[in-house]
PDB file of C-alpha atoms in Angstrom:
ATOM      1  CA  UNK P   1      22.462   9.349 -16.717  1.00  0.00           C
ATOM      2  CA  UNK P   2      19.308   7.598 -15.567  1.00  0.00           C
ATOM      3  CA  UNK P   3      19.121   6.522 -11.955  1.00  0.00           C
ATOM      4  CA  UNK P   4      20.886   3.253 -11.269  1.00  0.00           C
ATOM      5  CA  UNK P   5      20.829   0.975  -8.260  1.00  0.00           C
ATOM      6  CA  UNK P   6      24.087  -0.925  -8.295  1.00  0.00           C
ATOM      7  CA  UNK P   7      24.446  -4.500  -7.080  1.00  0.00           C
ATOM      8  CA  UNK P   8      27.497  -5.637  -5.121  1.00  0.00           C
ATOM      9  CA  UNK P   9      30.399  -6.712  -7.356  1.00  0.00           C
ATOM     10  CA  UNK P  10      30.795 -10.049  -5.544  1.00  0.00           C
ATOM     11  CA  UNK P  11      27.129 -10.977  -5.981  1.00  0.00           C
ATOM     12  CA  UNK P  12      26.852 -14.091  -8.175  1.00  0.00           C
ATOM     13  CA  UNK P  13      25.252 -13.699 -11.579  1.00  0.00           C
ATOM     14  CA  UNK P  14      21.655 -14.813 -11.819  1.00  0.00           C
ATOM     15  CA  UNK P  15      21.485 -17.491 -14.513  1.00  0.00           C
ATOM     16  CA  UNK P  16      17.798 -16.735 -15.057  1.00  0.00           C
ATOM     17  CA  UNK P  17      18.521 -13.056 -15.745  1.00  0.00           C
ATOM     18  CA  UNK P  18      17.983 -12.102 -19.423  1.00  0.00           C
ATOM     19  CA  UNK P  19      20.563  -9.446 -20.251  1.00  0.00           C
ATOM     20  CA  UNK P  20      18.989  -8.495 -23.605  1.00  0.00           C
ATOM     21  CA  UNK P  21      15.627  -7.822 -21.967  1.00  0.00           C
ATOM     22  CA  UNK P  22      17.335  -5.778 -19.268  1.00  0.00           C
ATOM     23  CA  UNK P  23      19.041  -3.622 -21.890  1.00  0.00           C
ATOM     24  CA  UNK P  24      15.777  -3.058 -23.735  1.00  0.00           C
ATOM     25  CA  UNK P  25      14.117  -1.856 -20.560  1.00  0.00           C
ATOM     26  CA  UNK P  26      17.065   0.448 -19.858  1.00  0.00           C
ATOM     27  CA  UNK P  27      16.454   2.035 -23.263  1.00  0.00           C
ATOM     28  CA  UNK P  28      12.836   2.702 -22.291  1.00  0.00           C
ATOM     29  CA  UNK P  29      13.964   4.158 -18.962  1.00  0.00           C
ATOM     30  CA  UNK P  30      16.082   6.689 -20.853  1.00  0.00           C
ATOM     31  CA  UNK P  31      12.832   8.468 -21.718  1.00  0.00           C
ATOM     32  CA  UNK P  32      11.682   8.927 -18.114  1.00  0.00           C
ATOM     33  CA  UNK P  33      13.805  12.024 -17.465  1.00  0.00           C
ATOM     34  CA  UNK P  34      14.072  15.268 -19.391  1.00  0.00           C
ATOM     35  CA  UNK P  35      13.297  15.459 -23.098  1.00  0.00           C
ATOM     36  CA  UNK P  36      10.531  13.293 -24.531  1.00  0.00           C
ATOM     37  CA  UNK P  37      12.474  12.605 -27.740  1.00  0.00           C
ATOM     38  CA  UNK P  38      15.908  11.024 -27.940  1.00  0.00           C
ATOM     39  CA  UNK P  39      18.252   9.819 -30.644  1.00  0.00           C
ATOM     40  CA  UNK P  40      20.362   6.679 -30.501  1.00  0.00           C
ATOM     41  CA  UNK P  41      23.405   8.701 -29.486  1.00  0.00           C
ATOM     42  CA  UNK P  42      21.458  10.328 -26.622  1.00  0.00           C
ATOM     43  CA  UNK P  43      20.266   6.931 -25.416  1.00  0.00           C
ATOM     44  CA  UNK P  44      23.755   5.442 -25.622  1.00  0.00           C
ATOM     45  CA  UNK P  45      25.115   8.295 -23.504  1.00  0.00           C
ATOM     46  CA  UNK P  46      22.377   7.935 -20.891  1.00  0.00           C
ATOM     47  CA  UNK P  47      22.426   4.154 -20.598  1.00  0.00           C
ATOM     48  CA  UNK P  48      26.119   3.508 -21.197  1.00  0.00           C
ATOM     49  CA  UNK P  49      25.234   0.919 -23.857  1.00  0.00           C
ATOM     50  CA  UNK P  50      27.175   0.736 -27.152  1.00  0.00           C
ATOM     51  CA  UNK P  51      25.482   2.692 -29.926  1.00  0.00           C
ATOM     52  CA  UNK P  52      25.138  -0.365 -32.261  1.00  0.00           C
ATOM     53  CA  UNK P  53      23.331  -2.180 -29.438  1.00  0.00           C
ATOM     54  CA  UNK P  54      21.078   0.812 -28.874  1.00  0.00           C
ATOM     55  CA  UNK P  55      20.263   0.967 -32.605  1.00  0.00           C
ATOM     56  CA  UNK P  56      19.108  -2.650 -32.594  1.00  0.00           C
ATOM     57  CA  UNK P  57      17.084  -2.173 -29.439  1.00  0.00           C
ATOM     58  CA  UNK P  58      15.322   1.000 -30.606  1.00  0.00           C
ATOM     59  CA  UNK P  59      14.489  -0.703 -33.916  1.00  0.00           C
ATOM     60  CA  UNK P  60      13.015  -3.706 -32.070  1.00  0.00           C
ATOM     61  CA  UNK P  61      11.073  -1.565 -29.596  1.00  0.00           C
ATOM     62  CA  UNK P  62       9.675   0.467 -32.482  1.00  0.00           C
ATOM     63  CA  UNK P  63       8.533  -2.686 -34.257  1.00  0.00           C
ATOM     64  CA  UNK P  64       6.804  -3.817 -31.046  1.00  0.00           C
ATOM     65  CA  UNK P  65       4.994  -0.502 -30.546  1.00  0.00           C
ATOM     66  CA  UNK P  66       6.866   0.726 -27.468  1.00  0.00           C
ATOM     67  CA  UNK P  67       8.733   3.469 -29.352  1.00  0.00           C
ATOM     68  CA  UNK P  68       7.898   5.533 -32.415  1.00  0.00           C
ATOM     69  CA  UNK P  69      10.317   7.302 -34.729  1.00  0.00           C
ATOM     70  CA  UNK P  70       9.861  10.986 -35.516  1.00  0.00           C
ATOM     71  CA  UNK P  71      11.160  11.550 -39.038  1.00  0.00           C
ATOM     72  CA  UNK P  72      11.211  15.339 -38.666  1.00  0.00           C
ATOM     73  CA  UNK P  73      13.716  15.378 -35.799  1.00  0.00           C
ATOM     74  CA  UNK P  74      15.175  11.911 -36.465  1.00  0.00           C
ATOM     75  CA  UNK P  75      14.592  10.823 -32.889  1.00  0.00           C
ATOM     76  CA  UNK P  76      12.491   8.342 -30.944  1.00  0.00           C
ATOM     77  CA  UNK P  77       9.697   8.847 -28.443  1.00  0.00           C
ATOM     78  CA  UNK P  78       7.571   6.560 -26.280  1.00  0.00           C
ATOM     79  CA  UNK P  79       4.597   5.006 -28.040  1.00  0.00           C
ATOM     80  CA  UNK P  80       1.231   3.649 -26.918  1.00  0.00           C
ATOM     81  CA  UNK P  81       2.582   0.227 -25.894  1.00  0.00           C
ATOM     82  CA  UNK P  82       4.229   1.822 -22.864  1.00  0.00           C
ATOM     83  CA  UNK P  83       1.036   3.709 -22.016  1.00  0.00           C
ATOM     84  CA  UNK P  84      -0.966   0.487 -22.172  1.00  0.00           C
ATOM     85  CA  UNK P  85       1.357  -1.200 -19.663  1.00  0.00           C
ATOM     86  CA  UNK P  86       1.322   1.786 -17.303  1.00  0.00           C
ATOM     87  CA  UNK P  87      -2.451   2.122 -17.487  1.00  0.00           C
ATOM     88  CA  UNK P  88      -2.928  -1.594 -16.808  1.00  0.00           C
ATOM     89  CA  UNK P  89      -0.723  -1.352 -13.710  1.00  0.00           C
ATOM     90  CA  UNK P  90      -2.478   1.709 -12.286  1.00  0.00           C
ATOM     91  CA  UNK P  91      -5.979   0.546 -13.195  1.00  0.00           C
ATOM     92  CA  UNK P  92      -5.505  -2.825 -11.512  1.00  0.00           C
ATOM     93  CA  UNK P  93      -3.790  -1.501  -8.384  1.00  0.00           C
ATOM     94  CA  UNK P  94      -6.033  -2.626  -5.541  1.00  0.00           C
ATOM     95  CA  UNK P  95      -4.810  -0.031  -3.040  1.00  0.00           C
ATOM     96  CA  UNK P  96      -5.689   2.718  -5.508  1.00  0.00           C
ATOM     97  CA  UNK P  97      -9.196   1.357  -6.027  1.00  0.00           C
ATOM     98  CA  UNK P  98      -9.860   1.018  -2.305  1.00  0.00           C
ATOM     99  CA  UNK P  99      -8.087   4.149  -1.164  1.00  0.00           C
ATOM    100  CA  UNK P 100      -9.240   6.737  -3.704  1.00  0.00           C
ATOM    101  CA  UNK P 101     -12.610   7.554  -2.069  1.00  0.00           C
ATOM    102  CA  UNK P 102     -10.880   8.145   1.284  1.00  0.00           C
ATOM    103  CA  UNK P 103      -8.136  10.189  -0.380  1.00  0.00           C
ATOM    104  CA  UNK P 104     -10.711  12.315  -2.221  1.00  0.00           C
ATOM    105  CA  UNK P 105     -12.519  13.055   1.033  1.00  0.00           C
ATOM    106  CA  UNK P 106      -9.267  13.922   2.839  1.00  0.00           C
ATOM    107  CA  UNK P 107      -8.223  16.262   0.011  1.00  0.00           C
ATOM    108  CA  UNK P 108     -11.624  17.988   0.002  1.00  0.00           C
ATOM    109  CA  UNK P 109     -11.685  18.383   3.788  1.00  0.00           C
ATOM    110  CA  UNK P 110      -8.114  19.654   4.171  1.00  0.00           C
ATOM    111  CA  UNK P 111      -7.692  21.575   0.893  1.00  0.00           C
ATOM    112  CA  UNK P 112      -4.473  19.687   0.167  1.00  0.00           C
ATOM    113  CA  UNK P 113      -3.237  17.437  -2.610  1.00  0.00           C
ATOM    114  CA  UNK P 114      -3.185  13.806  -1.493  1.00  0.00           C
ATOM    115  CA  UNK P 115      -0.915  11.426  -3.374  1.00  0.00           C
ATOM    116  CA  UNK P 116      -0.302   7.701  -3.535  1.00  0.00           C
ATOM    117  CA  UNK P 117       3.260   6.906  -4.625  1.00  0.00           C
ATOM    118  CA  UNK P 118       5.493   3.913  -5.273  1.00  0.00           C
ATOM    119  CA  UNK P 119       9.287   3.689  -5.540  1.00  0.00           C
ATOM    120  CA  UNK P 120      11.220   3.342  -8.776  1.00  0.00           C
ATOM    121  CA  UNK P 121      14.967   3.286  -8.096  1.00  0.00           C
ATOM    122  CA  UNK P 122      15.796   6.647  -6.490  1.00  0.00           C
ATOM    123  CA  UNK P 123      12.415   8.215  -7.260  1.00  0.00           C
ATOM    124  CA  UNK P 124       8.863   8.035  -6.016  1.00  0.00           C
ATOM    125  CA  UNK P 125       6.163   7.984  -8.707  1.00  0.00           C
ATOM    126  CA  UNK P 126       2.593   9.199  -8.328  1.00  0.00           C
ATOM    127  CA  UNK P 127       0.063   6.484  -9.157  1.00  0.00           C
ATOM    128  CA  UNK P 128      -2.884   8.540  -7.877  1.00  0.00           C
ATOM    129  CA  UNK P 129      -3.389  12.182  -7.006  1.00  0.00           C
ATOM    130  CA  UNK P 130      -6.490  13.708  -5.424  1.00  0.00           C
ATOM    131  CA  UNK P 131      -7.028  17.433  -5.065  1.00  0.00           C
ATOM    132  CA  UNK P 132     -10.047  19.549  -4.167  1.00  0.00           C
ATOM    133  CA  UNK P 133     -11.789  21.326  -7.052  1.00  0.00           C
ATOM    134  CA  UNK P 134     -11.338  25.073  -7.420  1.00  0.00           C
ATOM    135  CA  UNK P 135      -8.644  25.285  -4.740  1.00  0.00           C
ATOM    136  CA  UNK P 136      -5.099  26.554  -5.261  1.00  0.00           C
ATOM    137  CA  UNK P 137      -3.247  23.340  -4.511  1.00  0.00           C
ATOM    138  CA  UNK P 138      -0.457  21.258  -5.999  1.00  0.00           C
ATOM    139  CA  UNK P 139      -1.145  19.762  -9.412  1.00  0.00           C
ATOM    140  CA  UNK P 140       0.539  16.359  -9.380  1.00  0.00           C
ATOM    141  CA  UNK P 141      -0.593  13.954 -12.069  1.00  0.00           C
ATOM    142  CA  UNK P 142      -0.087  10.201 -12.173  1.00  0.00           C
ATOM    143  CA  UNK P 143       3.371   9.429 -13.502  1.00  0.00           C
ATOM    144  CA  UNK P 144       5.109  12.447 -11.949  1.00  0.00           C
ATOM    145  CA  UNK P 145       8.475  11.471 -10.444  1.00  0.00           C
ATOM    146  CA  UNK P 146       9.762  12.845  -7.139  1.00  0.00           C
ATOM    147  CA  UNK P 147      13.233  12.478  -5.633  1.00  0.00           C
ATOM    148  CA  UNK P 148      13.499   9.856  -2.908  1.00  0.00           C
ATOM    149  CA  UNK P 149      15.746  11.919  -0.637  1.00  0.00           C
ATOM    150  CA  UNK P 150      14.052  15.313  -0.293  1.00  0.00           C
ATOM    151  CA  UNK P 151      10.329  14.577  -0.518  1.00  0.00           C
ATOM    152  CA  UNK P 152       7.960  13.523   2.240  1.00  0.00           C
ATOM    153  CA  UNK P 153       6.919  10.506   0.146  1.00  0.00           C
ATOM    154  CA  UNK P 154      10.498   9.320  -0.336  1.00  0.00           C
ATOM    155  CA  UNK P 155      11.472   9.828   3.271  1.00  0.00           C
ATOM    156  CA  UNK P 156       8.391   7.983   4.525  1.00  0.00           C
ATOM    157  CA  UNK P 157       9.227   5.090   2.217  1.00  0.00           C
ATOM    158  CA  UNK P 158      12.834   4.981   3.401  1.00  0.00           C
ATOM    159  CA  UNK P 159      11.814   5.181   7.058  1.00  0.00           C
ATOM    160  CA  UNK P 160       9.643   2.079   6.715  1.00  0.00           C
ATOM    161  CA  UNK P 161      12.068   0.080   4.572  1.00  0.00           C
ATOM    162  CA  UNK P 162      13.990  -2.832   6.166  1.00  0.00           C
ATOM    163  CA  UNK P 163      17.397  -1.746   7.457  1.00  0.00           C
ATOM    164  CA  UNK P 164      19.545  -3.553   4.855  1.00  0.00           C
ATOM    165  CA  UNK P 165      17.574  -2.213   1.913  1.00  0.00           C
ATOM    166  CA  UNK P 166      17.464   1.270   3.403  1.00  0.00           C
ATOM    167  CA  UNK P 167      21.256   1.269   3.883  1.00  0.00           C
ATOM    168  CA  UNK P 168      21.749   0.270   0.249  1.00  0.00           C
ATOM    169  CA  UNK P 169      19.391   2.992  -1.023  1.00  0.00           C
ATOM    170  CA  UNK P 170      20.989   5.625   1.197  1.00  0.00           C
ATOM    171  CA  UNK P 171      24.387   4.623  -0.148  1.00  0.00           C
ATOM    172  CA  UNK P 172      23.144   5.254  -3.685  1.00  0.00           C
ATOM    173  CA  UNK P 173      21.603   8.571  -2.634  1.00  0.00           C
ATOM    174  CA  UNK P 174      24.909   9.615  -1.048  1.00  0.00           C
ATOM    175  CA  UNK P 175      26.822   8.833  -4.259  1.00  0.00           C
ATOM    176  CA  UNK P 176      24.388  10.848  -6.323  1.00  0.00           C
ATOM    177  CA  UNK P 177      24.328  13.786  -3.859  1.00  0.00           C
ATOM    178  CA  UNK P 178      28.109  14.282  -3.859  1.00  0.00           C
ATOM    179  CA  UNK P 179      29.145  17.350  -1.869  1.00  0.00           C
ATOM    180  CA  UNK P 180      25.540  17.944  -0.785  1.00  0.00           C
ATOM    181  CA  UNK P 181      25.406  14.642   1.077  1.00  0.00           C
ATOM    182  CA  UNK P 182      26.517  15.772   4.604  1.00  0.00           C
ATOM    183  CA  UNK P 183      23.655  18.278   4.884  1.00  0.00           C
ATOM    184  CA  UNK P 184      21.225  15.849   3.273  1.00  0.00           C
ATOM    185  CA  UNK P 185      22.242  13.079   5.674  1.00  0.00           C
ATOM    186  CA  UNK P 186      21.458  15.287   8.674  1.00  0.00           C
ATOM    187  CA  UNK P 187      18.041  16.085   7.205  1.00  0.00           C
ATOM    188  CA  UNK P 188      17.271  12.424   6.458  1.00  0.00           C
ATOM    189  CA  UNK P 189      18.262  11.290   9.940  1.00  0.00           C
ATOM    190  CA  UNK P 190      15.990  13.945  11.422  1.00  0.00           C
ATOM    191  CA  UNK P 191      13.147  12.619   9.253  1.00  0.00           C
ATOM    192  CA  UNK P 192      13.758   9.081  10.492  1.00  0.00           C
ATOM    193  CA  UNK P 193      13.680  10.269  14.124  1.00  0.00           C
ATOM    194  CA  UNK P 194      10.461  12.121  13.344  1.00  0.00           C
ATOM    195  CA  UNK P 195       8.963   8.934  11.922  1.00  0.00           C
ATOM    196  CA  UNK P 196       9.941   6.891  14.983  1.00  0.00           C
ATOM    197  CA  UNK P 197       8.229   9.411  17.259  1.00  0.00           C
ATOM    198  CA  UNK P 198       5.164  10.432  15.249  1.00  0.00           C
ATOM    199  CA  UNK P 199       4.719   7.948  12.378  1.00  0.00           C
ATOM    200  CA  UNK P 200       5.208  10.514   9.607  1.00  0.00           C
ATOM    201  CA  UNK P 201       7.965  12.395   7.769  1.00  0.00           C
ATOM    202  CA  UNK P 202       7.926  16.015   6.667  1.00  0.00           C
ATOM    203  CA  UNK P 203       9.425  17.959   3.798  1.00  0.00           C
ATOM    204  CA  UNK P 204       9.305  21.648   4.647  1.00  0.00           C
ATOM    205  CA  UNK P 205      10.533  23.373   1.528  1.00  0.00           C
ATOM    206  CA  UNK P 206      13.338  20.866   0.965  1.00  0.00           C
ATOM    207  CA  UNK P 207      11.973  19.502  -2.315  1.00  0.00           C
ATOM    208  CA  UNK P 208      10.345  22.787  -3.355  1.00  0.00           C
ATOM    209  CA  UNK P 209      10.961  25.846  -1.205  1.00  0.00           C
ATOM    210  CA  UNK P 210       7.317  26.894  -1.653  1.00  0.00           C
ATOM    211  CA  UNK P 211       5.767  23.573  -0.630  1.00  0.00           C
ATOM    212  CA  UNK P 212       5.087  21.873   2.707  1.00  0.00           C
ATOM    213  CA  UNK P 213       4.215  18.175   2.742  1.00  0.00           C
ATOM    214  CA  UNK P 214       3.869  15.161   5.011  1.00  0.00           C
ATOM    215  CA  UNK P 215       4.397  11.518   4.096  1.00  0.00           C
ATOM    216  CA  UNK P 216       3.318   8.243   5.698  1.00  0.00           C
ATOM    217  CA  UNK P 217       4.305   4.720   4.625  1.00  0.00           C
ATOM    218  CA  UNK P 218       1.503   2.463   3.456  1.00  0.00           C
ATOM    219  CA  UNK P 219       2.067  -1.243   4.094  1.00  0.00           C
ATOM    220  CA  UNK P 220       0.105  -3.388   1.660  1.00  0.00           C
ATOM    221  CA  UNK P 221      -1.297  -6.846   2.280  1.00  0.00           C
ATOM    222  CA  UNK P 222       1.357  -8.431   0.038  1.00  0.00           C
ATOM    223  CA  UNK P 223       4.156  -6.966   2.183  1.00  0.00           C
ATOM    224  CA  UNK P 224       5.157  -4.193  -0.213  1.00  0.00           C
ATOM    225  CA  UNK P 225       5.450  -0.541   0.819  1.00  0.00           C
ATOM    226  CA  UNK P 226       4.058   2.576  -0.828  1.00  0.00           C
ATOM    227  CA  UNK P 227       3.769   6.107   0.531  1.00  0.00           C
ATOM    228  CA  UNK P 228       0.792   8.371   1.116  1.00  0.00           C
ATOM    229  CA  UNK P 229       1.339  12.140   1.080  1.00  0.00           C
ATOM    230  CA  UNK P 230      -0.510  15.390   1.582  1.00  0.00           C
ATOM    231  CA  UNK P 231       0.884  18.765   0.627  1.00  0.00           C
ATOM    232  CA  UNK P 232       0.119  22.310  -0.411  1.00  0.00           C
ATOM    233  CA  UNK P 233       1.837  25.662  -0.993  1.00  0.00           C
ATOM    234  CA  UNK P 234       3.278  27.113   2.210  1.00  0.00           C
ATOM    235  CA  UNK P 235       0.948  30.108   2.156  1.00  0.00           C
ATOM    236  CA  UNK P 236      -1.962  27.674   2.285  1.00  0.00           C
ATOM    237  CA  UNK P 237      -0.454  25.061   4.607  1.00  0.00           C
ATOM    238  CA  UNK P 238       1.671  26.578   7.407  1.00  0.00           C
ATOM    239  CA  UNK P 239       4.270  24.370   9.055  1.00  0.00           C
ATOM    240  CA  UNK P 240       2.530  24.467  12.447  1.00  0.00           C
ATOM    241  CA  UNK P 241      -0.762  23.273  10.954  1.00  0.00           C
ATOM    242  CA  UNK P 242       0.946  20.442   9.121  1.00  0.00           C
ATOM    243  CA  UNK P 243       2.971  19.281  12.126  1.00  0.00           C
ATOM    244  CA  UNK P 244       0.298  19.588  14.786  1.00  0.00           C
ATOM    245  CA  UNK P 245      -2.743  18.400  12.866  1.00  0.00           C
ATOM    246  CA  UNK P 246      -2.735  17.303   9.231  1.00  0.00           C
ATOM    247  CA  UNK P 247       0.278  14.985   9.401  1.00  0.00           C
ATOM    248  CA  UNK P 248      -1.364  13.089  12.279  1.00  0.00           C
ATOM    249  CA  UNK P 249      -4.594  12.887  10.297  1.00  0.00           C
ATOM    250  CA  UNK P 250      -2.617  11.488   7.365  1.00  0.00           C
ATOM    251  CA  UNK P 251      -1.323   8.692   9.612  1.00  0.00           C
ATOM    252  CA  UNK P 252      -4.927   7.803  10.435  1.00  0.00           C
ATOM    253  CA  UNK P 253      -5.851   7.905   6.740  1.00  0.00           C
ATOM    254  CA  UNK P 254      -3.066   5.430   5.971  1.00  0.00           C
ATOM    255  CA  UNK P 255      -4.276   3.093   8.721  1.00  0.00           C
ATOM    256  CA  UNK P 256      -7.842   3.324   7.383  1.00  0.00           C
ATOM    257  CA  UNK P 257      -6.677   2.354   3.879  1.00  0.00           C
ATOM    258  CA  UNK P 258      -4.580  -0.506   5.250  1.00  0.00           C
ATOM    259  CA  UNK P 259      -7.597  -1.785   7.203  1.00  0.00           C
ATOM    260  CA  UNK P 260      -9.470  -2.245   3.918  1.00  0.00           C
ATOM    261  CA  UNK P 261      -7.035  -5.020   3.008  1.00  0.00           C
ATOM    262  CA  UNK P 262      -5.286  -3.101   0.241  1.00  0.00           C
TER     263      UNK P 262
END
């Protein structure tokens, strides 16, 4: 199943909400995880929508240029209409335009990968990634999705999120984590304490056992929150170096980007 953020059952229905549009977007979201091609039956299973509804939606999205149909495998895949929307969003993102030169310099100076991420449901998505040339570092391209709960980016975002919203997101994370939740909750709470004391969150092998990373929330001029990260393989970025130096430098980088009026 794709990630879902549930709304409370007693919340009144929004009369302006267009259910058909919502379902069409859910069909597109079915392509954001796993295989790049999916049949109507696959999409129905992922979204929970009836197969006849899915068939009408995939036909419509194909006609509009957001999906294409592969005759050889008899399945759909994303088409250029989706790419155009994603490119327009990233290209016009002011914080990316202002912050990229500073991120490039930080990546070059520290030999780490520096990422700018935004939240989508229970994931963080890279909208920019800067890495030094000819250095063994993480290769994270724009569009890569990271889990909210175990990455430095996700934890930094959660730490800076208003209490009510954070509680709702953590509830969804707990449901998804199942039996793993008690240990994950301890780790998240430690990250939040870390943020209160130092202004950053760490992920020390919790997302990838070979990777150390730090994350800092980035508060934009419009009131929204993104997350700035730096990370590298553990052999290149020891925990002590990250905790005592680079994570603090990342906090300063975030403040510098915010000061530009992003």
